[in-house]
PDB file of N, CA and C in Angstrom:
ATOM      1  N   MET X  77     -44.872 -58.774 -21.844  1.00  0.00           N
ATOM      2  CA  MET X  77     -44.069 -59.145 -20.684  1.00  0.00           C
ATOM      3  C   MET X  77     -43.141 -57.914 -20.259  1.00  0.00           C
ATOM      4  N   SER X  78     -43.231 -57.672 -19.073  1.00  0.00           N
ATOM      5  CA  SER X  78     -42.219 -56.522 -18.446  1.00  0.00           C
ATOM      6  C   SER X  78     -40.799 -56.664 -18.446  1.00  0.00           C
ATOM      7  N   LEU X  79     -40.127 -55.808 -18.880  1.00  0.00           N
ATOM      8  CA  LEU X  79     -38.319 -55.901 -18.970  1.00  0.00           C
ATOM      9  C   LEU X  79     -38.183 -56.574 -17.284  1.00  0.00           C
ATOM     10  N   ASP X  80     -38.784 -56.293 -16.251  1.00  0.00           N
ATOM     11  CA  ASP X  80     -38.506 -57.081 -15.139  1.00  0.00           C
ATOM     12  C   ASP X  80     -38.843 -58.549 -14.929  1.00  0.00           C
ATOM     13  N   ALA X  81     -39.719 -59.003 -15.776  1.00  0.00           N
ATOM     14  CA  ALA X  81     -40.031 -60.436 -15.832  1.00  0.00           C
ATOM     15  C   ALA X  81     -39.085 -60.998 -16.898  1.00  0.00           C
ATOM     16  N   ILE X  82     -38.454 -60.267 -17.930  1.00  0.00           N
ATOM     17  CA  ILE X  82     -37.767 -60.741 -18.785  1.00  0.00           C
ATOM     18  C   ILE X  82     -36.261 -61.153 -17.843  1.00  0.00           C
ATOM     19  N   TYR X  83     -35.936 -60.025 -17.141  1.00  0.00           N
ATOM     20  CA  TYR X  83     -34.724 -60.205 -16.505  1.00  0.00           C
ATOM     21  C   TYR X  83     -34.701 -61.101 -15.393  1.00  0.00           C
ATOM     22  N   GLN X  84     -35.732 -61.548 -14.601  1.00  0.00           N
ATOM     23  CA  GLN X  84     -36.402 -62.608 -13.875  1.00  0.00           C
ATOM     24  C   GLN X  84     -35.876 -63.877 -14.629  1.00  0.00           C
ATOM     25  N   LYS X  85     -36.479 -63.986 -16.025  1.00  0.00           N
ATOM     26  CA  LYS X  85     -36.433 -65.217 -16.629  1.00  0.00           C
ATOM     27  C   LYS X  85     -35.025 -65.509 -17.123  1.00  0.00           C
ATOM     28  N   LEU X  86     -34.131 -64.438 -17.538  1.00  0.00           N
ATOM     29  CA  LEU X  86     -32.847 -64.362 -17.823  1.00  0.00           C
ATOM     30  C   LEU X  86     -32.013 -64.905 -16.674  1.00  0.00           C
ATOM     31  N   THR X  87     -32.406 -64.301 -15.642  1.00  0.00           N
ATOM     32  CA  THR X  87     -31.648 -64.661 -14.703  1.00  0.00           C
ATOM     33  C   THR X  87     -31.682 -66.383 -14.321  1.00  0.00           C
ATOM     34  N   GLN X  88     -32.881 -67.109 -14.317  1.00  0.00           N
ATOM     35  CA  GLN X  88     -33.074 -68.070 -14.228  1.00  0.00           C
ATOM     36  C   GLN X  88     -32.323 -69.036 -15.466  1.00  0.00           C
ATOM     37  N   ILE X  89     -32.339 -68.619 -16.473  1.00  0.00           N
ATOM     38  CA  ILE X  89     -31.598 -69.348 -17.549  1.00  0.00           C
ATOM     39  C   ILE X  89     -30.237 -69.062 -17.411  1.00  0.00           C
ATOM     40  N   LEU X  90     -29.718 -68.116 -17.040  1.00  0.00           N
ATOM     41  CA  LEU X  90     -28.061 -67.911 -16.762  1.00  0.00           C
ATOM     42  C   LEU X  90     -27.649 -68.976 -15.891  1.00  0.00           C
ATOM     43  N   GLN X  91     -28.593 -69.050 -14.813  1.00  0.00           N
ATOM     44  CA  GLN X  91     -28.100 -69.999 -13.531  1.00  0.00           C
ATOM     45  C   GLN X  91     -28.078 -71.303 -14.063  1.00  0.00           C
ATOM     46  N   ASN X  92     -29.161 -71.783 -14.769  1.00  0.00           N
ATOM     47  CA  ASN X  92     -28.985 -73.261 -15.359  1.00  0.00           C
ATOM     48  C   ASN X  92     -27.844 -73.442 -16.589  1.00  0.00           C
ATOM     49  N   VAL X  93     -27.639 -72.453 -17.217  1.00  0.00           N
ATOM     50  CA  VAL X  93     -26.757 -72.847 -18.475  1.00  0.00           C
ATOM     51  C   VAL X  93     -25.556 -72.518 -17.803  1.00  0.00           C
ATOM     52  N   PHE X  94     -24.990 -71.734 -16.996  1.00  0.00           N
ATOM     53  CA  PHE X  94     -23.637 -71.685 -16.383  1.00  0.00           C
ATOM     54  C   PHE X  94     -23.472 -72.416 -15.191  1.00  0.00           C
ATOM     55  N   ASP X  95     -24.537 -73.046 -14.662  1.00  0.00           N
ATOM     56  CA  ASP X  95     -24.545 -73.927 -13.589  1.00  0.00           C
ATOM     57  C   ASP X  95     -23.978 -73.111 -12.166  1.00  0.00           C
ATOM     58  N   ASP X  96     -24.709 -71.868 -12.335  1.00  0.00           N
ATOM     59  CA  ASP X  96     -24.018 -70.895 -11.054  1.00  0.00           C
ATOM     60  C   ASP X  96     -25.472 -70.281 -10.574  1.00  0.00           C
ATOM     61  N   ASP X  97     -25.856 -70.537  -9.242  1.00  0.00           N
ATOM     62  CA  ASP X  97     -26.950 -69.612  -8.569  1.00  0.00           C
ATOM     63  C   ASP X  97     -26.768 -68.546  -8.290  1.00  0.00           C
ATOM     64  N   SER X  98     -25.706 -68.028  -8.312  1.00  0.00           N
ATOM     65  CA  SER X  98     -25.041 -66.667  -7.942  1.00  0.00           C
ATOM     66  C   SER X  98     -25.393 -65.606  -8.871  1.00  0.00           C
ATOM     67  N   LEU X  99     -25.608 -66.138 -10.128  1.00  0.00           N
ATOM     68  CA  LEU X  99     -25.864 -65.271 -11.324  1.00  0.00           C
ATOM     69  C   LEU X  99     -27.130 -64.533 -11.315  1.00  0.00           C
ATOM     70  N   VAL X 100     -27.013 -63.186 -11.551  1.00  0.00           N
ATOM     71  CA  VAL X 100     -28.216 -62.338 -11.738  1.00  0.00           C
ATOM     72  C   VAL X 100     -28.214 -61.708 -13.042  1.00  0.00           C
ATOM     73  N   ALA X 101     -29.199 -61.833 -13.770  1.00  0.00           N
ATOM     74  CA  ALA X 101     -29.152 -60.878 -15.059  1.00  0.00           C
ATOM     75  C   ALA X 101     -29.437 -59.676 -14.659  1.00  0.00           C
ATOM     76  N   ARG X 102     -28.464 -58.533 -15.087  1.00  0.00           N
ATOM     77  CA  ARG X 102     -28.573 -57.067 -15.004  1.00  0.00           C
ATOM     78  C   ARG X 102     -28.023 -56.450 -16.464  1.00  0.00           C
ATOM     79  N   PRO X 103     -28.462 -55.343 -16.782  1.00  0.00           N
ATOM     80  CA  PRO X 103     -28.216 -54.732 -18.012  1.00  0.00           C
ATOM     81  C   PRO X 103     -26.792 -54.728 -18.505  1.00  0.00           C
ATOM     82  N   ASP X 104     -26.060 -54.596 -17.449  1.00  0.00           N
ATOM     83  CA  ASP X 104     -24.571 -54.574 -17.798  1.00  0.00           C
ATOM     84  C   ASP X 104     -23.413 -55.567 -17.663  1.00  0.00           C
ATOM     85  N   LEU X 105     -24.159 -56.680 -17.323  1.00  0.00           N
ATOM     86  CA  LEU X 105     -23.454 -58.067 -17.367  1.00  0.00           C
ATOM     87  C   LEU X 105     -22.963 -58.434 -18.869  1.00  0.00           C
ATOM     88  N   THR X 106     -21.805 -58.949 -18.940  1.00  0.00           N
ATOM     89  CA  THR X 106     -21.190 -59.258 -20.231  1.00  0.00           C
ATOM     90  C   THR X 106     -20.625 -60.620 -19.791  1.00  0.00           C
ATOM     91  N   ALA X 107     -20.119 -61.236 -21.189  1.00  0.00           N
ATOM     92  CA  ALA X 107     -19.939 -62.573 -21.175  1.00  0.00           C
ATOM     93  C   ALA X 107     -18.385 -62.590 -20.361  1.00  0.00           C
ATOM     94  N   ASP X 108     -17.513 -61.181 -20.430  1.00  0.00           N
ATOM     95  CA  ASP X 108     -16.390 -61.344 -19.723  1.00  0.00           C
ATOM     96  C   ASP X 108     -16.200 -61.352 -18.398  1.00  0.00           C
ATOM     97  N   GLN X 109     -17.641 -61.289 -17.766  1.00  0.00           N
ATOM     98  CA  GLN X 109     -17.696 -61.192 -16.165  1.00  0.00           C
ATOM     99  C   GLN X 109     -18.229 -62.547 -15.750  1.00  0.00           C
ATOM    100  N   VAL X 110     -18.466 -63.546 -16.637  1.00  0.00           N
ATOM    101  CA  VAL X 110     -18.952 -64.639 -16.144  1.00  0.00           C
ATOM    102  C   VAL X 110     -18.119 -65.858 -16.598  1.00  0.00           C
ATOM    103  N   ASP X 111     -17.750 -66.624 -15.609  1.00  0.00           N
ATOM    104  CA  ASP X 111     -16.866 -67.813 -15.938  1.00  0.00           C
ATOM    105  C   ASP X 111     -17.445 -68.909 -16.881  1.00  0.00           C
ATOM    106  N   GLY X 112     -16.731 -69.171 -17.781  1.00  0.00           N
ATOM    107  CA  GLY X 112     -17.359 -70.227 -18.715  1.00  0.00           C
ATOM    108  C   GLY X 112     -18.261 -69.946 -19.768  1.00  0.00           C
ATOM    109  N   TRP X 113     -18.451 -68.430 -19.998  1.00  0.00           N
ATOM    110  CA  TRP X 113     -19.091 -67.989 -20.937  1.00  0.00           C
ATOM    111  C   TRP X 113     -17.995 -67.635 -22.284  1.00  0.00           C
ATOM    112  N   ASP X 114     -17.912 -68.924 -22.812  1.00  0.00           N
ATOM    113  CA  ASP X 114     -17.364 -68.872 -24.197  1.00  0.00           C
ATOM    114  C   ASP X 114     -18.163 -68.989 -25.365  1.00  0.00           C
ATOM    115  N   SER X 115     -17.356 -69.287 -26.646  1.00  0.00           N
ATOM    116  CA  SER X 115     -18.605 -69.184 -27.837  1.00  0.00           C
ATOM    117  C   SER X 115     -19.526 -70.282 -27.701  1.00  0.00           C
ATOM    118  N   PHE X 116     -19.325 -71.418 -27.122  1.00  0.00           N
ATOM    119  CA  PHE X 116     -20.037 -72.730 -27.206  1.00  0.00           C
ATOM    120  C   PHE X 116     -21.182 -72.643 -26.017  1.00  0.00           C
ATOM    121  N   ALA X 117     -20.952 -71.729 -24.886  1.00  0.00           N
ATOM    122  CA  ALA X 117     -21.845 -71.518 -23.917  1.00  0.00           C
ATOM    123  C   ALA X 117     -22.742 -70.429 -24.520  1.00  0.00           C
ATOM    124  N   HIS X 118     -22.161 -69.255 -25.055  1.00  0.00           N
ATOM    125  CA  HIS X 118     -23.080 -68.155 -25.692  1.00  0.00           C
ATOM    126  C   HIS X 118     -24.071 -69.176 -26.634  1.00  0.00           C
ATOM    127  N   LEU X 119     -23.880 -70.006 -27.333  1.00  0.00           N
ATOM    128  CA  LEU X 119     -24.643 -70.706 -28.230  1.00  0.00           C
ATOM    129  C   LEU X 119     -25.706 -71.406 -27.306  1.00  0.00           C
ATOM    130  N   ARG X 120     -25.271 -71.936 -26.358  1.00  0.00           N
ATOM    131  CA  ARG X 120     -26.279 -72.670 -25.246  1.00  0.00           C
ATOM    132  C   ARG X 120     -27.367 -71.768 -24.845  1.00  0.00           C
ATOM    133  N   LEU X 121     -26.677 -70.556 -24.461  1.00  0.00           N
ATOM    134  CA  LEU X 121     -27.712 -69.406 -23.899  1.00  0.00           C
ATOM    135  C   LEU X 121     -28.483 -69.153 -24.763  1.00  0.00           C
ATOM    136  N   ILE X 122     -28.286 -68.826 -25.890  1.00  0.00           N
ATOM    137  CA  ILE X 122     -28.971 -68.223 -26.853  1.00  0.00           C
ATOM    138  C   ILE X 122     -30.219 -69.131 -27.234  1.00  0.00           C
ATOM    139  N   PHE X 123     -29.801 -70.523 -27.628  1.00  0.00           N
ATOM    140  CA  PHE X 123     -30.902 -71.532 -27.591  1.00  0.00           C
ATOM    141  C   PHE X 123     -31.806 -71.683 -26.903  1.00  0.00           C
ATOM    142  N   ALA X 124     -31.477 -71.472 -25.357  1.00  0.00           N
ATOM    143  CA  ALA X 124     -32.262 -71.678 -24.305  1.00  0.00           C
ATOM    144  C   ALA X 124     -33.167 -70.592 -24.343  1.00  0.00           C
ATOM    145  N   VAL X 125     -32.724 -69.337 -24.486  1.00  0.00           N
ATOM    146  CA  VAL X 125     -33.414 -67.931 -24.345  1.00  0.00           C
ATOM    147  C   VAL X 125     -34.543 -68.170 -25.551  1.00  0.00           C
ATOM    148  N   GLU X 126     -34.081 -68.684 -26.541  1.00  0.00           N
ATOM    149  CA  GLU X 126     -34.980 -68.949 -27.831  1.00  0.00           C
ATOM    150  C   GLU X 126     -36.264 -69.606 -27.173  1.00  0.00           C
ATOM    151  N   LYS X 127     -35.626 -70.830 -26.722  1.00  0.00           N
ATOM    152  CA  LYS X 127     -37.070 -71.705 -26.327  1.00  0.00           C
ATOM    153  C   LYS X 127     -37.758 -71.338 -25.320  1.00  0.00           C
ATOM    154  N   ALA X 128     -37.029 -70.535 -24.105  1.00  0.00           N
ATOM    155  CA  ALA X 128     -37.819 -69.894 -22.906  1.00  0.00           C
ATOM    156  C   ALA X 128     -38.860 -68.966 -23.369  1.00  0.00           C
ATOM    157  N   PHE X 129     -38.513 -67.993 -24.233  1.00  0.00           N
ATOM    158  CA  PHE X 129     -39.415 -67.057 -24.680  1.00  0.00           C
ATOM    159  C   PHE X 129     -40.013 -67.395 -26.171  1.00  0.00           C
ATOM    160  N   GLY X 130     -39.757 -68.289 -26.509  1.00  0.00           N
ATOM    161  CA  GLY X 130     -40.504 -68.507 -27.765  1.00  0.00           C
ATOM    162  C   GLY X 130     -40.226 -67.483 -28.960  1.00  0.00           C
ATOM    163  N   VAL X 131     -39.240 -67.069 -29.069  1.00  0.00           N
ATOM    164  CA  VAL X 131     -38.617 -66.332 -30.057  1.00  0.00           C
ATOM    165  C   VAL X 131     -37.365 -66.990 -30.832  1.00  0.00           C
ATOM    166  N   ASN X 132     -37.058 -66.571 -32.157  1.00  0.00           N
ATOM    167  CA  ASN X 132     -36.078 -66.811 -32.802  1.00  0.00           C
ATOM    168  C   ASN X 132     -35.211 -65.477 -33.352  1.00  0.00           C
ATOM    169  N   PHE X 133     -33.832 -65.679 -33.255  1.00  0.00           N
ATOM    170  CA  PHE X 133     -33.004 -64.498 -33.454  1.00  0.00           C
ATOM    171  C   PHE X 133     -32.316 -64.625 -34.740  1.00  0.00           C
ATOM    172  N   ALA X 134     -32.102 -63.577 -35.319  1.00  0.00           N
ATOM    173  CA  ALA X 134     -31.178 -63.643 -36.717  1.00  0.00           C
ATOM    174  C   ALA X 134     -29.778 -63.617 -36.246  1.00  0.00           C
ATOM    175  N   ALA X 135     -29.043 -64.294 -37.038  1.00  0.00           N
ATOM    176  CA  ALA X 135     -27.475 -64.189 -36.519  1.00  0.00           C
ATOM    177  C   ALA X 135     -26.775 -63.016 -36.522  1.00  0.00           C
ATOM    178  N   SER X 136     -27.524 -61.811 -37.222  1.00  0.00           N
ATOM    179  CA  SER X 136     -26.920 -60.629 -37.152  1.00  0.00           C
ATOM    180  C   SER X 136     -27.400 -59.840 -35.830  1.00  0.00           C
ATOM    181  N   GLN X 137     -28.460 -60.281 -35.434  1.00  0.00           N
ATOM    182  CA  GLN X 137     -28.940 -59.682 -34.119  1.00  0.00           C
ATOM    183  C   GLN X 137     -28.228 -60.419 -32.855  1.00  0.00           C
ATOM    184  N   ILE X 138     -27.889 -61.613 -33.078  1.00  0.00           N
ATOM    185  CA  ILE X 138     -26.750 -62.321 -31.952  1.00  0.00           C
ATOM    186  C   ILE X 138     -25.588 -61.681 -32.049  1.00  0.00           C
ATOM    187  N   ALA X 139     -24.985 -61.671 -33.075  1.00  0.00           N
ATOM    188  CA  ALA X 139     -23.579 -60.919 -33.309  1.00  0.00           C
ATOM    189  C   ALA X 139     -23.708 -59.684 -32.759  1.00  0.00           C
ATOM    190  N   SER X 140     -24.827 -58.683 -32.504  1.00  0.00           N
ATOM    191  CA  SER X 140     -24.680 -57.250 -32.384  1.00  0.00           C
ATOM    192  C   SER X 140     -24.857 -57.206 -30.973  1.00  0.00           C
ATOM    193  N   LEU X 141     -25.233 -58.189 -30.105  1.00  0.00           N
ATOM    194  CA  LEU X 141     -25.457 -58.066 -28.576  1.00  0.00           C
ATOM    195  C   LEU X 141     -24.032 -58.027 -27.811  1.00  0.00           C
ATOM    196  N   GLN X 142     -24.027 -56.896 -26.937  1.00  0.00           N
ATOM    197  CA  GLN X 142     -22.864 -56.409 -26.356  1.00  0.00           C
ATOM    198  C   GLN X 142     -22.990 -56.695 -24.828  1.00  0.00           C
ATOM    199  N   ASN X 143     -24.118 -57.046 -24.196  1.00  0.00           N
ATOM    200  CA  ASN X 143     -24.239 -57.241 -22.895  1.00  0.00           C
ATOM    201  C   ASN X 143     -25.814 -57.681 -22.813  1.00  0.00           C
ATOM    202  N   VAL X 144     -26.226 -58.345 -21.373  1.00  0.00           N
ATOM    203  CA  VAL X 144     -27.310 -58.885 -21.023  1.00  0.00           C
ATOM    204  C   VAL X 144     -28.646 -57.817 -21.255  1.00  0.00           C
ATOM    205  N   GLY X 145     -28.255 -56.671 -21.323  1.00  0.00           N
ATOM    206  CA  GLY X 145     -29.212 -55.540 -21.312  1.00  0.00           C
ATOM    207  C   GLY X 145     -29.761 -55.499 -22.916  1.00  0.00           C
ATOM    208  N   ASP X 146     -28.804 -55.700 -23.930  1.00  0.00           N
ATOM    209  CA  ASP X 146     -28.891 -55.700 -25.204  1.00  0.00           C
ATOM    210  C   ASP X 146     -30.023 -56.924 -25.423  1.00  0.00           C
ATOM    211  N   LEU X 147     -29.557 -58.168 -25.008  1.00  0.00           N
ATOM    212  CA  LEU X 147     -30.407 -59.153 -24.954  1.00  0.00           C
ATOM    213  C   LEU X 147     -31.673 -59.011 -24.491  1.00  0.00           C
ATOM    214  N   ALA X 148     -31.757 -58.682 -23.379  1.00  0.00           N
ATOM    215  CA  ALA X 148     -33.290 -58.197 -23.025  1.00  0.00           C
ATOM    216  C   ALA X 148     -34.130 -57.249 -23.480  1.00  0.00           C
ATOM    217  N   THR X 149     -33.347 -56.265 -24.373  1.00  0.00           N
ATOM    218  CA  THR X 149     -34.123 -55.338 -25.107  1.00  0.00           C
ATOM    219  C   THR X 149     -34.320 -55.945 -26.038  1.00  0.00           C
ATOM    220  N   LEU X 150     -33.666 -57.125 -26.758  1.00  0.00           N
ATOM    221  CA  LEU X 150     -34.147 -57.910 -28.103  1.00  0.00           C
ATOM    222  C   LEU X 150     -35.272 -58.774 -27.853  1.00  0.00           C
ATOM    223  N   ILE X 151     -35.204 -59.405 -26.746  1.00  0.00           N
ATOM    224  CA  ILE X 151     -36.165 -60.047 -26.618  1.00  0.00           C
ATOM    225  C   ILE X 151     -37.503 -59.230 -26.162  1.00  0.00           C
ATOM    226  N   ASN X 152     -37.439 -58.187 -25.540  1.00  0.00           N
ATOM    227  CA  ASN X 152     -38.502 -57.332 -25.393  1.00  0.00           C
ATOM    228  C   ASN X 152     -39.444 -57.034 -26.885  1.00  0.00           C
ATOM    229  N   SER X 153     -38.307 -56.858 -27.513  1.00  0.00           N
ATOM    230  CA  SER X 153     -39.002 -56.194 -29.102  1.00  0.00           C
ATOM    231  C   SER X 153     -39.852 -57.410 -29.579  1.00  0.00           C
ATOM    232  N   LYS X 154     -39.198 -58.776 -29.390  1.00  0.00           N
ATOM    233  CA  LYS X 154     -39.915 -59.821 -30.213  1.00  0.00           C
ATOM    234  C   LYS X 154     -41.069 -60.355 -29.424  1.00  0.00           C
ATOM    235  N   VAL X 155     -41.415 -60.028 -28.010  1.00  0.00           N
ATOM    236  CA  VAL X 155     -42.430 -60.703 -27.194  1.00  0.00           C
ATOM    237  C   VAL X 155     -43.337 -59.639 -27.055  1.00  0.00           C
ATOM    238  N   ALA X 156     -43.068 -58.363 -27.344  1.00  0.00           N
ATOM    239  CA  ALA X 156     -44.110 -57.064 -27.183  1.00  0.00           C
ATOM    240  C   ALA X 156     -45.258 -57.546 -28.178  1.00  0.00           C
TER     241      ALA X 156
END
């Protein structure tokens, strides 16, 4: 799966989790830039990503994510 395809799928997931059709997944997007992205929403996002991509993340991997770019890179490493 290409990174472009991952970002397209992440955009759909972000829009669904945060109920905001204007959200677009981009590498520099962080939780601070999205209304309602708190710790509970973060868990919902991670569960949605795991289900959509058929991957599982370790707690240490989740804790190390700084932005959507890190998440996309992690997904890419799991589905490649």
